[in-house]
Amino acid sequence: MRKTRIDRDITIPCMYDEWQEALENACHKLDVPSPLMLPRHERDWAEFSQARFLKEHFMEDVPFDRMEVEYIDPDKKKKENPLYY
């Protein structure tokens, strides 16, 4: 992401507990360095099924402001919005 816009995206199929391997694979395919994994990222993943990495979480310079990783559960059904019928 650059500011509030998505610069590039990729979807990597994985199991919930294999997200770090999927992140490594995604970084390789996008040709960007892998971020440092901090306890904060582990907590965010466990609580929200997502993690956000800022520029300072990378050892090398990156061409974006942040990287967001999110687990999309293929078995989870979308909630219906009660405002629309």
Backbone as a chain_set.jsonl record, in Angstrom:
{"seq": "MRKTRIDRDITIPCMYDEWQEALENACHKLDVPSPLMLPRHERDWAEFSQARFLKEHFMEDVPFDRMEVEYIDPDKKKKENPLYY", "coords": {"N": [[0.85, -1.173, 0.0], [0.453, 2.197, -0.774], [0.223, 5.103, 0.8], [-3.128, 5.406, 0.95], [-3.815, 3.68, -1.038], [-3.991, 0.603, -2.823], [-1.166, -0.835, -4.056], [-0.008, -3.167, -5.216], [-1.201, -6.562, -5.338], [-1.583, -9.938, -4.15], [-2.671, -13.302, -4.038], [-2.216, -16.065, -2.055], [-2.748, -19.403, -1.678], [-3.237, -21.042, 1.424], [-2.996, -22.758, 4.6], [-4.437, -21.705, 7.713], [-2.555, -21.689, 9.849], [-0.166, -21.675, 8.482], [0.668, -19.251, 7.568], [2.99, -17.67, 7.624], [4.792, -18.949, 5.94], [3.39, -18.671, 3.562], [3.491, -15.903, 3.342], [6.251, -15.52, 2.954], [6.468, -16.762, 0.446], [4.781, -15.094, -1.081], [6.178, -12.655, -0.909], [8.481, -13.35, -2.296], [7.4, -13.831, -4.879], [6.425, -11.279, -5.455], [8.742, -9.942, -5.552], [9.916, -8.547, -3.373], [11.563, -7.752, -0.271], [11.404, -9.958, 2.594], [9.531, -9.267, 5.542], [10.512, -8.419, 8.958], [9.556, -10.528, 11.582], [7.638, -9.78, 14.262], [6.622, -9.989, 17.759], [4.258, -8.548, 17.95], [3.086, -8.836, 15.411], [2.465, -11.53, 15.439], [0.547, -11.572, 17.5], [-1.443, -9.902, 16.381], [-2.142, -11.473, 14.193], [-3.201, -13.751, 15.469], [-5.375, -12.625, 16.795], [-6.835, -11.047, 14.902], [-6.584, -12.232, 12.397], [-4.917, -11.041, 10.572], [-2.077, -9.057, 9.582], [0.039, -6.208, 9.733], [2.705, -4.667, 8.142], [5.124, -2.241, 8.444], [7.38, 0.149, 6.842], [9.642, 0.165, 8.481], [9.786, -2.427, 9.36], [11.224, -3.914, 7.643], [14.38, -5.051, 6.483], [15.594, -4.075, 4.247], [15.242, -1.37, 1.877], [11.954, -0.58, 0.869], [9.468, -0.221, -1.726], [7.002, 0.861, -0.836], [4.483, 1.964, 1.536], [3.307, 0.365, 3.494], [2.724, -3.134, 4.167], [0.09, -5.34, 3.971], [-1.282, -8.259, 5.337], [-3.642, -10.774, 5.096], [-5.858, -13.304, 6.22], [-8.088, -15.156, 4.35], [-10.832, -16.906, 4.858], [-11.939, -19.654, 3.172], [-14.198, -21.142, 3.743], [-15.868, -19.623, 5.261], [-18.874, -17.934, 5.415], [-20.227, -14.982, 3.987], [-21.568, -12.358, 5.98], [-24.918, -11.415, 6.003], [-26.142, -8.219, 5.23], [-28.255, -6.551, 7.35], [-29.541, -4.2, 6.688], [-30.23, -4.128, 4.081], [-32.614, -5.536, 1.956]], "CA": [[0.0, 0.0, 0.0], [1.079, 3.519, -0.755], [-0.787, 5.952, 1.439], [-4.361, 4.632, 1.139], [-4.098, 2.94, -2.267], [-3.336, -0.689, -3.014], [-0.2, -0.751, -5.147], [-0.021, -4.5, -5.818], [-1.725, -7.577, -4.429], [-1.388, -11.326, -4.546], [-3.351, -14.264, -3.18], [-1.469, -17.315, -1.93], [-3.524, -20.373, -0.888], [-2.504, -21.613, 2.558], [-3.75, -23.058, 5.805], [-4.356, -20.592, 8.652], [-1.323, -21.714, 10.647], [1.004, -21.65, 7.595], [0.658, -17.926, 6.956], [4.337, -17.112, 7.464], [5.337, -19.549, 4.719], [2.692, -18.02, 2.45], [4.042, -14.547, 3.264], [7.561, -15.655, 2.3], [6.201, -17.071, -0.956], [4.235, -13.885, -1.695], [7.27, -11.684, -1.035], [9.336, -13.818, -3.382], [6.695, -13.606, -6.148], [6.322, -9.839, -5.669], [10.121, -9.445, -5.612], [10.16, -7.616, -2.278], [12.157, -8.475, 0.856], [10.5, -10.436, 3.644], [9.594, -8.415, 6.737], [10.861, -9.005, 10.247], [8.372, -10.99, 12.298], [7.667, -9.33, 15.649], [5.525, -10.522, 18.567], [3.046, -7.791, 17.61], [2.493, -9.443, 14.221], [1.892, -12.807, 15.883], [-0.68, -11.258, 18.247], [-2.444, -9.401, 15.433], [-2.613, -12.615, 13.401], [-4.036, -14.598, 16.329], [-6.609, -11.932, 17.177], [-7.585, -10.464, 13.782], [-6.271, -12.951, 11.151], [-4.217, -10.142, 9.667], [-0.895, -8.399, 10.123], [0.486, -5.067, 8.93], [4.142, -4.441, 8.234], [5.528, -0.908, 8.008], [8.711, 0.207, 6.232], [10.685, -0.154, 9.467], [9.801, -3.87, 9.614], [12.021, -4.532, 6.579], [15.814, -4.757, 6.578], [15.95, -3.363, 3.028], [14.292, -0.347, 1.478], [10.81, -1.113, 0.113], [8.808, 0.84, -2.487], [5.626, 1.05, -0.386], [4.363, 2.464, 2.908], [3.03, -0.765, 4.379], [2.258, -4.382, 3.574], [-0.969, -5.936, 4.777], [-1.489, -9.679, 5.098], [-4.937, -11.139, 5.675], [-6.33, -14.658, 5.922], [-9.452, -15.21, 3.845], [-11.323, -18.264, 5.094], [-12.815, -20.027, 2.055], [-15.413, -21.788, 4.246], [-16.676, -18.662, 6.001], [-19.884, -17.274, 4.583], [-20.39, -13.557, 4.253], [-22.742, -11.985, 6.762], [-25.885, -10.598, 5.27], [-26.344, -6.908, 5.795], [-29.688, -6.453, 7.662], [-30.101, -2.953, 6.195], [-30.664, -4.321, 2.698], [-33.458, -6.715, 1.757]], "C": [[0.892, 1.23, 0.0], [0.0, 4.496, -0.332], [-2.055, 5.119, 1.64], [-4.711, 3.768, -0.065], [-3.33, 1.625, -2.309], [-2.447, -0.582, -4.237], [-0.162, -2.066, -5.93], [-0.65, -5.452, -4.821], [-1.505, -8.956, -5.027], [-2.154, -12.188, -3.556], [-2.58, -15.564, -3.226], [-2.321, -18.277, -1.104], [-2.661, -20.956, 0.238], [-3.476, -21.988, 3.661], [-3.522, -21.904, 6.783], [-3.025, -20.54, 9.395], [-0.048, -21.734, 9.803], [1.161, -20.288, 6.929], [2.042, -17.345, 6.748], [5.025, -17.681, 6.226], [4.69, -18.909, 3.49], [3.202, -16.593, 2.253], [5.405, -14.571, 2.575], [7.399, -15.894, 0.804], [5.695, -15.834, -1.692], [5.327, -12.834, -1.904], [8.199, -12.069, -2.187], [8.691, -13.526, -4.739], [6.565, -12.122, -6.475], [7.684, -9.164, -5.777], [10.358, -8.307, -4.611], [10.79, -8.41, -1.127], [11.1, -8.926, 1.856], [10.639, -9.549, 4.874], [10.089, -9.186, 7.959], [9.568, -9.376, 10.966], [8.524, -10.619, 13.777], [6.519, -9.957, 16.431], [4.191, -9.821, 18.278], [2.33, -8.421, 16.417], [1.83, -10.779, 14.564], [0.57, -12.577, 16.622], [-1.796, -10.785, 17.309], [-3.01, -10.545, 14.594], [-3.574, -13.477, 14.227], [-5.379, -13.938, 16.631], [-7.473, -11.513, 15.983], [-7.423, -11.202, 12.449], [-5.672, -12.021, 10.104], [-3.014, -9.529, 10.382], [-0.504, -7.283, 9.168], [1.966, -4.821, 9.208], [4.455, -3.066, 7.664], [6.94, -0.956, 7.434], [9.81, -0.216, 7.213], [10.734, -1.635, 9.837], [10.582, -4.636, 8.549], [13.477, -4.113, 6.743], [16.287, -3.943, 5.371], [14.888, -2.305, 2.74], [13.185, -0.982, 0.637], [10.072, 0.036, -0.568], [7.339, 1.062, -2.097], [5.633, 1.501, 1.066], [4.088, 1.357, 3.913], [2.585, -1.969, 3.559], [1.222, -4.964, 4.519], [-1.167, -7.379, 4.349], [-2.771, -10.066, 5.807], [-5.296, -12.56, 5.268], [-7.782, -14.581, 5.489], [-9.909, -16.656, 3.956], [-12.294, -18.647, 3.975], [-14.134, -20.655, 2.512], [-16.355, -20.827, 4.98], [-17.631, -17.957, 5.044], [-19.966, -15.803, 4.972], [-21.654, -13.331, 5.074], [-23.653, -11.153, 5.884], [-26.063, -9.28, 5.996], [-27.849, -6.722, 6.085], [-30.337, -5.165, 7.148], [-30.655, -3.101, 4.776], [-31.459, -5.608, 2.581], [-33.721, -6.923, 0.298]], "O": [[1.923, 1.291, 0.67], [-1.002, 4.684, -1.023], [-2.039, 4.192, 2.45], [-5.793, 3.184, -0.11], [-2.177, 1.546, -1.886], [-2.92, -0.274, -5.331], [-0.271, -2.071, -7.156], [-0.644, -5.2, -3.616], [-1.277, -9.117, -6.226], [-2.271, -11.846, -2.379], [-2.319, -16.105, -4.3], [-2.593, -17.997, 0.063], [-1.503, -21.315, 0.024], [-4.638, -21.581, 3.648], [-2.515, -21.201, 6.686], [-2.438, -19.47, 9.55], [1.048, -21.805, 10.358], [1.729, -20.191, 5.842], [2.257, -16.599, 5.793], [5.759, -16.969, 5.541], [5.365, -18.639, 2.496], [3.33, -16.13, 1.12], [5.682, -13.738, 1.712], [8.108, -15.299, -0.008], [6.133, -15.556, -2.808], [5.39, -12.2, -2.957], [8.643, -11.214, -2.953], [9.358, -13.031, -5.648], [6.59, -11.743, -7.646], [7.775, -7.969, -6.056], [10.915, -7.262, -4.946], [10.572, -9.617, -1.023], [10.026, -8.332, 1.944], [11.744, -9.124, 5.211], [10.086, -10.416, 7.991], [8.602, -8.613, 10.951], [9.436, -11.096, 14.453], [5.543, -10.41, 15.834], [3.128, -10.437, 18.357], [1.104, -8.527, 16.413], [0.767, -11.109, 14.04], [-0.405, -13.296, 16.401], [-2.944, -11.213, 17.429], [-4.208, -10.585, 14.316], [-4.63, -13.88, 13.74], [-6.402, -14.617, 16.712], [-8.699, -11.611, 16.04], [-8.064, -10.831, 11.465], [-5.891, -12.192, 8.905], [-2.947, -9.491, 11.61], [-0.687, -7.391, 7.955], [2.405, -4.776, 10.357], [4.092, -2.763, 6.528], [7.618, -1.979, 7.526], [10.78, -0.868, 6.829], [11.637, -2.055, 10.56], [10.599, -5.866, 8.554], [13.771, -2.97, 7.095], [17.269, -3.207, 5.464], [13.786, -2.343, 3.287], [13.459, -1.829, -0.212], [10.051, 1.15, -0.045], [6.523, 1.416, -2.948], [6.658, 1.431, 1.743], [4.571, 1.399, 5.044], [2.135, -1.84, 2.42], [1.454, -5.066, 5.724], [-1.215, -7.688, 3.159], [-2.97, -9.733, 6.975], [-5.074, -12.971, 4.129], [-8.612, -14.003, 6.189], [-9.427, -17.525, 3.229], [-13.354, -18.036, 3.841], [-15.092, -20.694, 1.74], [-17.496, -21.176, 5.281], [-17.226, -17.452, 3.997], [-19.795, -15.438, 6.135], [-22.666, -14.009, 4.895], [-23.203, -10.297, 5.123], [-26.126, -9.235, 7.224], [-28.646, -6.735, 5.147], [-31.562, -5.048, 7.171], [-31.46, -2.282, 4.331], [-31.022, -6.657, 3.055], [-34.415, -7.868, -0.076]]}, "num_chains": 1, "name": "protein.A"}
